[in-house]
Coordinates of C-alpha atoms in Angstrom, one line a residue:
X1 CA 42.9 21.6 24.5
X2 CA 41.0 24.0 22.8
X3 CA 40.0 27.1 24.6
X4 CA 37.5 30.1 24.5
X5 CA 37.4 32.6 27.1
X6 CA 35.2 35.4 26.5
X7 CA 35.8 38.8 29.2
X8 CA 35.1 42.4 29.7
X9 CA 31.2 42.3 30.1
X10 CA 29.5 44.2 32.9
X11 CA 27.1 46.4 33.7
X12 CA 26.7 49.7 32.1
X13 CA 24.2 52.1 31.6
X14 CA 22.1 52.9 28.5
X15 CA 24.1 54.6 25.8
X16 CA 27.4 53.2 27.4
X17 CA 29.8 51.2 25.8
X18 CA 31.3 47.6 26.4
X19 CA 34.4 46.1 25.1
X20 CA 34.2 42.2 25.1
X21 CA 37.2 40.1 24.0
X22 CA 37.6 36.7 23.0
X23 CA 40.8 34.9 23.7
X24 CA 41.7 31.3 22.2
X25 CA 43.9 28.6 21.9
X26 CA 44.0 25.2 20.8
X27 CA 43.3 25.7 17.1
X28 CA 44.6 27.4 14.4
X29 CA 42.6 30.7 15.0
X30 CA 43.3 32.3 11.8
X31 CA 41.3 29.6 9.9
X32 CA 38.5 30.3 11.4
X33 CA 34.7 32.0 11.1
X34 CA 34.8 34.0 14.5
X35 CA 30.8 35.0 15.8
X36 CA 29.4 36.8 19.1
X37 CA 25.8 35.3 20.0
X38 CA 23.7 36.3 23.0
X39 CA 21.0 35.0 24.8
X40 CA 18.8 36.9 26.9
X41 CA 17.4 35.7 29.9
X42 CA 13.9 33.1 28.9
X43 CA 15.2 33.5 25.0
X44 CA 17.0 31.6 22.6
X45 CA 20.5 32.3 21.6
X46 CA 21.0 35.2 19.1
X47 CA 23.9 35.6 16.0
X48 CA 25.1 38.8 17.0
X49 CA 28.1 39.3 14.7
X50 CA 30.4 37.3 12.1
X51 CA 33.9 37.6 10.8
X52 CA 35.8 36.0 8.6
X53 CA 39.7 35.2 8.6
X54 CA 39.6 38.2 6.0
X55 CA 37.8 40.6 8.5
X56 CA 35.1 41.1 6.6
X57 CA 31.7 41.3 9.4
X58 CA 28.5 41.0 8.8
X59 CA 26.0 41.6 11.7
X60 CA 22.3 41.2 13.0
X61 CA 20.3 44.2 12.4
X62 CA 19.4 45.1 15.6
X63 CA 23.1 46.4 16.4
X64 CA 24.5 47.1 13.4
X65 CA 26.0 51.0 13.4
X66 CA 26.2 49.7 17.5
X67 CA 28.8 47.3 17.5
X68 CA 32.0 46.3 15.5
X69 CA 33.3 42.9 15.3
X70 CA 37.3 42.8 15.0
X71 CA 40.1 40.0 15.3
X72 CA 43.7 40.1 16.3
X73 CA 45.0 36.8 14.2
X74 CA 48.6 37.2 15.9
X75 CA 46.7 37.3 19.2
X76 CA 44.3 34.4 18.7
X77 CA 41.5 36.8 20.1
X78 CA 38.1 37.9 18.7
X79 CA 36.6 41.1 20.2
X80 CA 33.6 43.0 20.1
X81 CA 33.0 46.7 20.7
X82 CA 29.1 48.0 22.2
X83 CA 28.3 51.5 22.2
X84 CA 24.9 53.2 22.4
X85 CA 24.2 50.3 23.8
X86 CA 20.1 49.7 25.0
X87 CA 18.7 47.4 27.7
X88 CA 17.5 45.3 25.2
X89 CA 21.1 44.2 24.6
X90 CA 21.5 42.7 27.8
X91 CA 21.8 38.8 27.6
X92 CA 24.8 36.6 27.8
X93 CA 27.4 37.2 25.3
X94 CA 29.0 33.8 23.7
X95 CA 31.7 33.9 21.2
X96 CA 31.8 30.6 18.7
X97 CA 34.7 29.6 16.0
X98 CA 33.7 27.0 13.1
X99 CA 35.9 25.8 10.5
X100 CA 34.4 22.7 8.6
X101 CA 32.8 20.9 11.1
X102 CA 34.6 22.1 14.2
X103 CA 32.8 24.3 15.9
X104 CA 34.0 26.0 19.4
X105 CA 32.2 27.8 22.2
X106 CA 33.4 30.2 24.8
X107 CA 31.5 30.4 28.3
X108 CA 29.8 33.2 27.8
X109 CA 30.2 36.9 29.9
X110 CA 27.2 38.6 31.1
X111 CA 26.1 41.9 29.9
X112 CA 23.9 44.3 32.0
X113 CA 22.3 47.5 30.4
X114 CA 20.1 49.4 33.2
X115 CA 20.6 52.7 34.9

């Protein structure tokens, strides 16, 4: 079955940096748009970061320079690198495939920015 299992969140303080990782199976990974949403606690969920099969990213303004979206295709696994990161980026981090009209979810992993 198909499978989304985001890791590496935490808490860190302000100006740290988090590596979060996406690892999936039960679809043909390389196919598909790869995001990172969030949703911070009383506030709807947040696009974070895209990218393609090709690699090419694209990413919400608020982070961009911040974070980097990457993807291992041999290793069916998304990731997402944080640095300088801010309290304001602490919410829930979800990672999502589509292709077509599948779409995919992951659980989510919790990130915490405070000192």
């Amino acid at each position: 079955q198909v499978q989304l299992v985001e890791s590496g969140g935490g808490l860190v303080q302000p100006g740290g940096s988090l590596r979060l990782s996406c690892a999936t199976s039960g679809f043909t990974f390389s196919r598909y748009y790869m995001s990172w949403y969030r949703q911070a606690p009383g506030k709807g969920r947040e696009l974070v970061a895209g990218i393609n099969s090709s690699g090419r990213t694209n990413y919400v303004d608020s982070v961009k320079g911040r974070f980097t979206a990457s993807r291992d295709n041999a290793k069916y696994t998304v990731f997402l690198q944080m640095n300088s990161l801010k309290p304001e980026d602490t919410a829930v981090y979800y990672c999502k495939a589509v292709f077509g009209m599948n779409q995919y979810w992951g659980q989510g992993t919790q990130v915490t920015v405070s000192s």
